[in-house]
Short mmCIF file of C-alpha atoms in Angstrom, two decimals:
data_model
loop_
_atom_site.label_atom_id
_atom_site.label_comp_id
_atom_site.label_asym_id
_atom_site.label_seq_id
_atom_site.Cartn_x
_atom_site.Cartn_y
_atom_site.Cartn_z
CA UNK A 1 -33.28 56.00 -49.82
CA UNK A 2 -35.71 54.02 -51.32
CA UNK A 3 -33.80 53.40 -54.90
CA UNK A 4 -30.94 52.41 -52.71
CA UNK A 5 -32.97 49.88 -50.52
CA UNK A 6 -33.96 48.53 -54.08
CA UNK A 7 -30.54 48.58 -55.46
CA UNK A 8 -29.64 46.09 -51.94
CA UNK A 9 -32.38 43.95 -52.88
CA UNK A 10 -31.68 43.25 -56.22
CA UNK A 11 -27.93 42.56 -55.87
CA UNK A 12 -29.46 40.12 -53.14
CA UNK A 13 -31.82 38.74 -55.72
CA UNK A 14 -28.41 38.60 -58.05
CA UNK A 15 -26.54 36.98 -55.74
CA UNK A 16 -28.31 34.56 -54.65
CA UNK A 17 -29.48 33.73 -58.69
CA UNK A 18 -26.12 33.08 -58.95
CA UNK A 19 -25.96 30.81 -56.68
CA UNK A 20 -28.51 29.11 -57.93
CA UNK A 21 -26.82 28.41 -61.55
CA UNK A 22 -23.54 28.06 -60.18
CA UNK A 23 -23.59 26.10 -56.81
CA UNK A 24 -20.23 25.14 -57.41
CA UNK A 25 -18.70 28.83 -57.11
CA UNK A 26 -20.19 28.92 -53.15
CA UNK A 27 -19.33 25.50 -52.24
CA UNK A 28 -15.90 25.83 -53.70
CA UNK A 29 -15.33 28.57 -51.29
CA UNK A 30 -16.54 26.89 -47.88
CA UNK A 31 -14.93 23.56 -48.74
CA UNK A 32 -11.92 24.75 -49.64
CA UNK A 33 -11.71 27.68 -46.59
CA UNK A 34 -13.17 25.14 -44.59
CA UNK A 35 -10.74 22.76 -45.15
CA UNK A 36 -7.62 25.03 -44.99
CA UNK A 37 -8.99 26.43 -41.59
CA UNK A 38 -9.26 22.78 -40.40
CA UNK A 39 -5.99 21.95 -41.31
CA UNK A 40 -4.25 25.57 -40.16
CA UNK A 41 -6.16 25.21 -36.91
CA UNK A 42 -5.16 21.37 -35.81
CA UNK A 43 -0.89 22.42 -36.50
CA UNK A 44 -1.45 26.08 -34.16
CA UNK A 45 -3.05 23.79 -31.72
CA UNK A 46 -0.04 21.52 -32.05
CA UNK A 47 2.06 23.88 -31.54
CA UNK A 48 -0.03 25.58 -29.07
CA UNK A 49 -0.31 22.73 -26.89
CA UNK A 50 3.11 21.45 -27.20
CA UNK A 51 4.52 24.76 -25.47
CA UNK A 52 2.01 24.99 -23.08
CA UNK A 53 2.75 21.21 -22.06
CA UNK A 54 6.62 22.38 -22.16
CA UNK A 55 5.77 25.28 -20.13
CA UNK A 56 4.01 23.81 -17.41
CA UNK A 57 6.36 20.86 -17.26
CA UNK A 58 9.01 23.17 -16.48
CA UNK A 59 6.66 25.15 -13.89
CA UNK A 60 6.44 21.71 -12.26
CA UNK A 61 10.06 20.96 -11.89
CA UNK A 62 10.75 24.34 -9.99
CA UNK A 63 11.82 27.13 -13.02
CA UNK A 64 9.26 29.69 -10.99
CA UNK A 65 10.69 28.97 -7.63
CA UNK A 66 14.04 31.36 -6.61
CA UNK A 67 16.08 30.04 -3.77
CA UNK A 68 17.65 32.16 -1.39
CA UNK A 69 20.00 30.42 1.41
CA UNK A 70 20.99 32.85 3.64
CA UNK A 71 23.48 32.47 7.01
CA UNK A 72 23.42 35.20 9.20
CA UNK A 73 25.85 35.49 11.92
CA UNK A 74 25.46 36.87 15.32
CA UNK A 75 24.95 40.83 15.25
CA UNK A 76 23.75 40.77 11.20
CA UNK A 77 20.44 41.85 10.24
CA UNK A 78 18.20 39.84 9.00
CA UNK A 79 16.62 40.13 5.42
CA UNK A 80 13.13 38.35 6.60
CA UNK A 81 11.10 41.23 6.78
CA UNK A 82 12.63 42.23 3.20
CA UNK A 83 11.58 39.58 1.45
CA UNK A 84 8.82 38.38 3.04
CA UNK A 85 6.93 41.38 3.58
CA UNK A 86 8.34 44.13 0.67
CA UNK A 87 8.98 41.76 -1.68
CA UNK A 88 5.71 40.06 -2.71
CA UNK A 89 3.63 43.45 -2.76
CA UNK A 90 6.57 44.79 -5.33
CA UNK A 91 6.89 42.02 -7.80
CA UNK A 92 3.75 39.38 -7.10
CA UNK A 93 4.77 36.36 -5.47
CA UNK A 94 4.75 34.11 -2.40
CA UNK A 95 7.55 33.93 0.06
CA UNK A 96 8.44 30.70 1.98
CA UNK A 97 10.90 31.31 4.64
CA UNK A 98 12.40 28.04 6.33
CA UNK A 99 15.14 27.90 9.26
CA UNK A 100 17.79 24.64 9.67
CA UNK A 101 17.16 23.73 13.31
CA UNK A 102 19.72 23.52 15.93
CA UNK A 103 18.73 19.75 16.13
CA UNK A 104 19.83 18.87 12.79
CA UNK A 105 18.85 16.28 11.22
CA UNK A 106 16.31 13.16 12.10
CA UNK A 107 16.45 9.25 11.15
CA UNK A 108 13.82 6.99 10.64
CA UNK A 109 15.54 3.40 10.28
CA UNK A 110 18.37 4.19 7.55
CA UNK A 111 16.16 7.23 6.03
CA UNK A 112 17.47 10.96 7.07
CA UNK A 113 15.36 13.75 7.60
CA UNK A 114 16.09 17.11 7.70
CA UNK A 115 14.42 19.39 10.44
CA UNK A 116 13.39 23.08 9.11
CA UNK A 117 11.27 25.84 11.46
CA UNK A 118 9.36 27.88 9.46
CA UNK A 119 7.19 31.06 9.92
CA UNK A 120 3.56 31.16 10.28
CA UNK A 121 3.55 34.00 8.47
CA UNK A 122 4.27 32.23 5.35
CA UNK A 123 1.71 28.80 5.72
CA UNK A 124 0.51 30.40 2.13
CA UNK A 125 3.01 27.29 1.13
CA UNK A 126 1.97 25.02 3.17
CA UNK A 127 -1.56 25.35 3.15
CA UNK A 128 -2.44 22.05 1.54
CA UNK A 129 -0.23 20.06 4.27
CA UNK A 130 -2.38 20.69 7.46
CA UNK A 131 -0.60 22.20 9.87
CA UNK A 132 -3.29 24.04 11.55
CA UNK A 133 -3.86 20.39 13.15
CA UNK A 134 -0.72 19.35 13.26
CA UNK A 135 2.27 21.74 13.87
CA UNK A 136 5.34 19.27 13.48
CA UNK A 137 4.85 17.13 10.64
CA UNK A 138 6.90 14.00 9.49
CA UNK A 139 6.69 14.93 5.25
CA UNK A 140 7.60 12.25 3.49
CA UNK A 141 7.80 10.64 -0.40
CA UNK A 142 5.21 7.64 -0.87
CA UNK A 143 7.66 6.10 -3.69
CA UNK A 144 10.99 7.31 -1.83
CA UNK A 145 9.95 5.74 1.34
CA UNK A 146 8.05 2.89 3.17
CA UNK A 147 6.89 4.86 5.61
CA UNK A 148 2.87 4.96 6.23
CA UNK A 149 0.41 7.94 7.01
CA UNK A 150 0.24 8.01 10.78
CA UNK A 151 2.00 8.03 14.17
CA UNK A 152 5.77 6.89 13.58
CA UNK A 153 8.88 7.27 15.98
CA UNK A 154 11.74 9.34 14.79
CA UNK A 155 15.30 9.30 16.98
CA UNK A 156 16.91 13.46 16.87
CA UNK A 157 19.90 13.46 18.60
CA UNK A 158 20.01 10.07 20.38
CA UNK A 159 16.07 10.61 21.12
CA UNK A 160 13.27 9.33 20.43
CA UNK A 161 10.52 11.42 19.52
CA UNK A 162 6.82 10.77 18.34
CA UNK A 163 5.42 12.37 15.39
CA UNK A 164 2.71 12.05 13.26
CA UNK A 165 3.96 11.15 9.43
CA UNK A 166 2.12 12.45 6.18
CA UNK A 167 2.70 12.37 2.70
CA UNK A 168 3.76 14.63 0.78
CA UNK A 169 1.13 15.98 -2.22
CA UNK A 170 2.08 14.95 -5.36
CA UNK A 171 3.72 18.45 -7.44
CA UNK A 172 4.21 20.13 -3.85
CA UNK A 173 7.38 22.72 -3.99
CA UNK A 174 8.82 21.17 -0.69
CA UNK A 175 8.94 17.39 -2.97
CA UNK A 176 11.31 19.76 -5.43
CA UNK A 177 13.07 20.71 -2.98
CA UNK A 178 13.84 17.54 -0.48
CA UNK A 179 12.75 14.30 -2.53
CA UNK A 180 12.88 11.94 0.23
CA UNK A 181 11.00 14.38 2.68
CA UNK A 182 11.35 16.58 5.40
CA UNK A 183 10.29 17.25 9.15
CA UNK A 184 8.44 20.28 9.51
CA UNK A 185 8.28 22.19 12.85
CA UNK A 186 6.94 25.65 14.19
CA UNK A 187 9.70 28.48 14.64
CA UNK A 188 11.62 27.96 17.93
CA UNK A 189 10.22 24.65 18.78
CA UNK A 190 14.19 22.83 18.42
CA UNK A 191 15.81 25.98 19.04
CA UNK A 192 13.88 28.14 21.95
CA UNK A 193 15.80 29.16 24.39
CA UNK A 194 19.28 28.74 22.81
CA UNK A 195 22.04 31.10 21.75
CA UNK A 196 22.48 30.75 17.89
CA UNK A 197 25.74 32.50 16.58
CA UNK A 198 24.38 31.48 12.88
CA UNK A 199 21.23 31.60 11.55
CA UNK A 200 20.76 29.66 8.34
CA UNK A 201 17.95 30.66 6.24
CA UNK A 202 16.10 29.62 3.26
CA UNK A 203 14.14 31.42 1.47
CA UNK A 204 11.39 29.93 -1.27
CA UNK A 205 10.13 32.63 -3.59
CA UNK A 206 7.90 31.33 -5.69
CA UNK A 207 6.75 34.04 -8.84
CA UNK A 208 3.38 34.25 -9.98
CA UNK A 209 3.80 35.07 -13.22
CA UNK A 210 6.92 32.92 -14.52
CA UNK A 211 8.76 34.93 -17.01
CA UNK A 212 12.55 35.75 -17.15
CA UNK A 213 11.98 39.24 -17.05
CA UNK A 214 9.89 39.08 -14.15
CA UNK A 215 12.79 36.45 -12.33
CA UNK A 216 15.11 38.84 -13.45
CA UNK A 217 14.41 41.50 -11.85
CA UNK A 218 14.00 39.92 -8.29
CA UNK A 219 17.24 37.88 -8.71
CA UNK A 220 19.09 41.51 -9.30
CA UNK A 221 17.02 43.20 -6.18
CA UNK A 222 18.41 40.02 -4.02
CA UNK A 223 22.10 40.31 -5.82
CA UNK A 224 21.80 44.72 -4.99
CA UNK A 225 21.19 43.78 -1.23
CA UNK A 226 23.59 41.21 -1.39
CA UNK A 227 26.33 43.35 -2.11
CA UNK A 228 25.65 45.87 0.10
CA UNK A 229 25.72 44.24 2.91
CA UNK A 230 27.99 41.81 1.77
CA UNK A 231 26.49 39.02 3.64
CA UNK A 232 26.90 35.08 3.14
CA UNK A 233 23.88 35.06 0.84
CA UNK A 234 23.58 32.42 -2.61
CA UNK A 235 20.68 33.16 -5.16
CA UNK A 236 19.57 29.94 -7.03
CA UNK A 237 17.21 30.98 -10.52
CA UNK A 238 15.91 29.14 -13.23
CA UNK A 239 16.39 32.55 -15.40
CA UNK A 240 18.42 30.75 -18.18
CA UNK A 241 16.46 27.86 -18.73
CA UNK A 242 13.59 30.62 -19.00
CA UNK A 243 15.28 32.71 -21.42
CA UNK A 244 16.00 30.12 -23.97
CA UNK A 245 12.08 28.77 -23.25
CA UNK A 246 10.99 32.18 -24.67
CA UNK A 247 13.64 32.24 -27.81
CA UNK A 248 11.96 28.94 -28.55
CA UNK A 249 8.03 30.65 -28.02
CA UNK A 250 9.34 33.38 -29.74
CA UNK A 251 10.57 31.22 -32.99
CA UNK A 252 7.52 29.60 -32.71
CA UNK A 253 5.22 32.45 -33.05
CA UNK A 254 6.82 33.36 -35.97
CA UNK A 255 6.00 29.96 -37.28
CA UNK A 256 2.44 29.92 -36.36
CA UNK A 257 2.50 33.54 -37.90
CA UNK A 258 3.82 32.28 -41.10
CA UNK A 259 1.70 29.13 -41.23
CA UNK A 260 -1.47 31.38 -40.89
CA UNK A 261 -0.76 33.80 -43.62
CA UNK A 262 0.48 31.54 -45.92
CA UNK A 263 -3.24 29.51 -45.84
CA UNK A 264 -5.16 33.52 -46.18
CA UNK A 265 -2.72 33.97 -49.44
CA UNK A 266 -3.97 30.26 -50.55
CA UNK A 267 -7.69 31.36 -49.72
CA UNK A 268 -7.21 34.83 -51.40
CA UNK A 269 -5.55 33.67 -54.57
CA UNK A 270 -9.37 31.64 -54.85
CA UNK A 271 -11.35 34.24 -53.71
CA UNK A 272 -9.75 36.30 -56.08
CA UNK A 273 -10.00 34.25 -58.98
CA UNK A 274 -13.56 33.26 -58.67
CA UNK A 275 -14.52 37.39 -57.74
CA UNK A 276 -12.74 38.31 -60.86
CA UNK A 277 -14.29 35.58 -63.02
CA UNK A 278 -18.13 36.30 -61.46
CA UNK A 279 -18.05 39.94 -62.28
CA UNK A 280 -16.72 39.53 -65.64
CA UNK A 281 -19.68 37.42 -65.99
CA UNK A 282 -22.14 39.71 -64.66
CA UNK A 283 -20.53 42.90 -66.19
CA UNK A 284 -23.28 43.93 -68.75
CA UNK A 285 -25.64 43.82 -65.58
CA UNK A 286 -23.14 46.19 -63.84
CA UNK A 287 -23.05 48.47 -66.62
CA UNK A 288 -26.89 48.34 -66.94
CA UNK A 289 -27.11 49.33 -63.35
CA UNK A 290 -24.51 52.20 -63.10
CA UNK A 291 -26.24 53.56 -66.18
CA UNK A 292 -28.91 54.23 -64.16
CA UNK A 293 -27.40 55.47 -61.62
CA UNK A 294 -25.97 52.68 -59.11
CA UNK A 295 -22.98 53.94 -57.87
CA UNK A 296 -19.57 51.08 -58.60
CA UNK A 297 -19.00 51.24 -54.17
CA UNK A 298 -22.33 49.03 -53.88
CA UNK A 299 -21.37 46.65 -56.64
CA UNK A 300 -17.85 46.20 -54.70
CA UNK A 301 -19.67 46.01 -51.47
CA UNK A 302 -21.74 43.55 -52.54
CA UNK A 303 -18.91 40.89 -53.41
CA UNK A 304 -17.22 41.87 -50.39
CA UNK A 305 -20.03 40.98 -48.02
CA UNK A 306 -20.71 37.72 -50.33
CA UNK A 307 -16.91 36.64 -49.50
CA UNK A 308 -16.93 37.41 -45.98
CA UNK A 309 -20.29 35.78 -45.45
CA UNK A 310 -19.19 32.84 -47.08
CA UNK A 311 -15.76 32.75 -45.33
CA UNK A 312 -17.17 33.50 -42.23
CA UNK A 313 -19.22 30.56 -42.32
CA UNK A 314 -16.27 28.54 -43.13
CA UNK A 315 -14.00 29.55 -40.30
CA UNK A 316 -16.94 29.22 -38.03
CA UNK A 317 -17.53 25.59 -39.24
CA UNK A 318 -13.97 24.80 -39.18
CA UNK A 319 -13.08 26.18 -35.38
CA UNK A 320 -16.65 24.13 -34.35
CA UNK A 321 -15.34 21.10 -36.15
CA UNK A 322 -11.64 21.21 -34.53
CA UNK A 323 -12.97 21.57 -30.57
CA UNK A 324 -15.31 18.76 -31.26
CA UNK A 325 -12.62 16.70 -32.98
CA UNK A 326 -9.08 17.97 -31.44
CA UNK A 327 -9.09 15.23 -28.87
CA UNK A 328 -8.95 12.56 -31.80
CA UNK A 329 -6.62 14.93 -33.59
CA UNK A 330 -4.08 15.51 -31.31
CA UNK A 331 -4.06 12.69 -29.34
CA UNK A 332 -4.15 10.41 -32.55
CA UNK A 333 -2.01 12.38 -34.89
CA UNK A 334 0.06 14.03 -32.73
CA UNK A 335 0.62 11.92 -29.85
CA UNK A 336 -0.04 14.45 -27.12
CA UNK A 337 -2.20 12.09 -24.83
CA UNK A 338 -5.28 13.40 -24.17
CA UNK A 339 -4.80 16.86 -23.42
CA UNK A 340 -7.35 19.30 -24.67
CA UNK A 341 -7.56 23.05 -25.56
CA UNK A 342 -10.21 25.97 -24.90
CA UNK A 343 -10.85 28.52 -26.52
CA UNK A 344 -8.71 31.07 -24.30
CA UNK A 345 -5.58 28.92 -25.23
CA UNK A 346 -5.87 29.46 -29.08
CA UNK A 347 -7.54 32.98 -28.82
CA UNK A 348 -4.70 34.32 -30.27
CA UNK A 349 -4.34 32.29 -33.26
CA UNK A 350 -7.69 32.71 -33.99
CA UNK A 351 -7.82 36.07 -34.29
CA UNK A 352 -4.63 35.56 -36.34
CA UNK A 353 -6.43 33.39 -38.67
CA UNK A 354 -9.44 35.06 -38.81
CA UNK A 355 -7.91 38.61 -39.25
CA UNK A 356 -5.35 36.95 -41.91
CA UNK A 357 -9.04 35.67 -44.04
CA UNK A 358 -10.86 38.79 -43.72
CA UNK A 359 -7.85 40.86 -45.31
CA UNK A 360 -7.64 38.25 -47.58
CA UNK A 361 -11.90 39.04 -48.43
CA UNK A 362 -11.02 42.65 -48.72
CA UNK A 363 -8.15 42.22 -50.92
CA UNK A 364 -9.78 40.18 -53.75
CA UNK A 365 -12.37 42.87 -54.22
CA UNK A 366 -9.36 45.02 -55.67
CA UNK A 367 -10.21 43.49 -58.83
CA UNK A 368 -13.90 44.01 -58.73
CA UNK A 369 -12.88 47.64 -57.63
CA UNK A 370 -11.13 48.23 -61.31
CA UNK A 371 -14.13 46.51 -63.01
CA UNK A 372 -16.72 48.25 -61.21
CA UNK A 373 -15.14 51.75 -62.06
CA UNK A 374 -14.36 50.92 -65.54
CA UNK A 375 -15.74 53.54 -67.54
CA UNK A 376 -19.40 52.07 -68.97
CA UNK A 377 -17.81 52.88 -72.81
CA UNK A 378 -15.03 50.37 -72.32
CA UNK A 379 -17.57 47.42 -71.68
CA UNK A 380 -16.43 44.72 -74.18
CA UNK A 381 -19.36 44.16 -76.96
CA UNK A 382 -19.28 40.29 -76.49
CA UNK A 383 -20.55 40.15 -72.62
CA UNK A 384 -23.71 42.48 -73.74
CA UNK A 385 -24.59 40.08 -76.66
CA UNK A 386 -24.55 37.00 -74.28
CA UNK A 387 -25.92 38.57 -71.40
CA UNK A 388 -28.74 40.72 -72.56
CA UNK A 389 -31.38 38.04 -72.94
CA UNK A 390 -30.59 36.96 -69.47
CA UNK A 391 -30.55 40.60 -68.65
CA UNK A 392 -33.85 41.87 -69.75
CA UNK A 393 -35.40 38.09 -67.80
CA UNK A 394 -33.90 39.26 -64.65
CA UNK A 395 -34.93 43.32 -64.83
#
């Protein structure tokens, strides 16, 4: 135990000798992994943020929302306690579930409104408009309309009613839906007490995790029940624009794949070369050392945990260096505004990259592997005469 505690210590001593004579062999390493790291980690982020800037601009313009209009005639059943009660505890999402009133529509000067009822049940929506306050809403579009947050007086069916008007928030699911805006009212309030021999329905289902597969399978549970009961029922999906979204992720993670292993070859072809180059340097030492008994697995070990100290302080400084720099980097060189990334966004290519450089460490100690277990008889004559003075200093 103790020879090999000894044995550590020296090659430590050796190393960092080295070192020492040769500053340029470490600093050759960290510049140029550092460099490549920089450089391999400011395109994944490009690409990184460029998708997930595609992706939510494509969340905003409704690809996660499913709509489901609905008429059910006198007699039918309905499908509300389907879909918004089974549905959401089966696949994870939110259900919406608007009515057209009997009243129609509503007119504010030359601007139409249309009038939906919807269920309390599903406010989950429509938390963020206030309805607890105020049941029947006026919703309208700041830049569609030159109406103004307050009382206003809307005429429904040759009357005129008062209601209280309110913008809509910017991104809301209901500005998707009706751009101009829309009067919302609490089920039964324009219908109560009327016979309805149709029943049109709408419902929103909006998926929390916004995938095709995921929209998929809801669209084919909704397109099942529609045949069964072969009701007047249309399904409205996003699931093509979704699919070709994830051919394009797909195509680009086989990019950002690429791009990563091609900079641990770059890194490994140097590591290599230099490993190679230091042994053959130090080889009468080697031979010194396993003729008294060092065994060739420390030697390798030794240049592996030189490598992947040294390359681990490169990455390290390089994925330091990009956070505190990407906002100048992609913003200025790639024109994405001022968007920024954490770390959870590029987790993945990180461990890409840094998995990619620390196969690349243990691959250039094959080399050093063959050297090490060279038999000590085949040590070329000329490395003992110009290493033994240096030799004998050292021991």
């Amino acid at each position: 135990m103790k020879s090999w505690i000894l044995t550590c210590l020296y090659l430590f001593k050796d190393t960092l000798h080295r070192w020492k004579e040769r500053p340029a062999s470490p600093l050759s390493r960290i510049l140029v992994a550092f460099f490549l790291s920089l450089c391999a980690l400011s395109f994944l982020a490009n690409y990184v943020l460029s998708a997930k800037m595609l992706h939510d601009e494509i969340r905003k313009n409704g690809a996660d929302l499913i709509i489901v209009f609905d008429t059910v005639r006198d007699g039918e059943p309905s499908k509300k306690n389907l879909l918004q009660h089974e549905l959401p505890s089966l696949y994870g999402c939110d259900v919406l579930v608007l009515n057209d009133a009997r009243a129609g529509v509503a007119r504010v000067g030359k601007t139409v409104f249309p009038i939906l009822e919807y269920n309390m049940e599903s406010c989950s929506f429509l938390s963020a408009l206030g309805l607890e306050d105020v049941a029947t809403v006026l919703l309208y579009n700041p830049s569609r309309s030159p109406l103004q947050a307050g009382p206003c007086t809307v005429t429904i069916a040759d009357f005129d009613f008062s209601l209280n008007a309110s913008p809509l928030p910017e991104g809301h699911l209901l500005g998707r839906l009706y751009p101009s805006g829309v009067i919302l009212a609490p089920e039964g309030t324009f219908s109560s007490g009327q016979e309805v021999p149709v029943e049109n329905c709408r419902y929103i289902i909006r998926v929390h995790e916004m995938t095709a597969a995921r929209i998929r399978d809801i669209e084919e549970v909704l397109n099942n029940m529609v045949r069964y009961d072969g009701s007047m029922t249309m399904v409205q999906t996003h699931v093509g624009l979704l699919d070709r979204l994830e051919v394009l992720m797909g195509n680009q993670t086989e990019c950002r794949t690429g791009f990563s292993l091609g900079i641990a070859v770059i890194v490994g072809i140097l590591l290599t070369a230099l490993a190679s180059m230091e042994f053959r340097q130090n080889e009468y030492v080697y031979t010194l050392m396993k003729s008294f008994g060092v065994r060739p697995v420390l030697l390798i070990m030794a240049f592996i945990v030189e490598n992947a100290f040294l390359i681990g302080v490169s990455f390290a400084g390089a994925v330091w260096a990009f956070m505190k720099t990407q906002r100048i980097v992609l913003g200025e060189f790639f024109k994405l505004g001022n968007s920024v990334l954490t770390y959870a966004d590029i987790r993945q290519d990180l461990w890409l990259l840094g998995i990619s450089l620390a196969g690349c460490v243990l691959l250039s100690s094959i080399p050093v592997a063959f050297s090490a277990c060279r038999p000590i008889g085949k040590v070329p004559v000329s490395y003992t005469h110009l290493r033994a003075h240096e030799t004998g200093r050292n021991l």
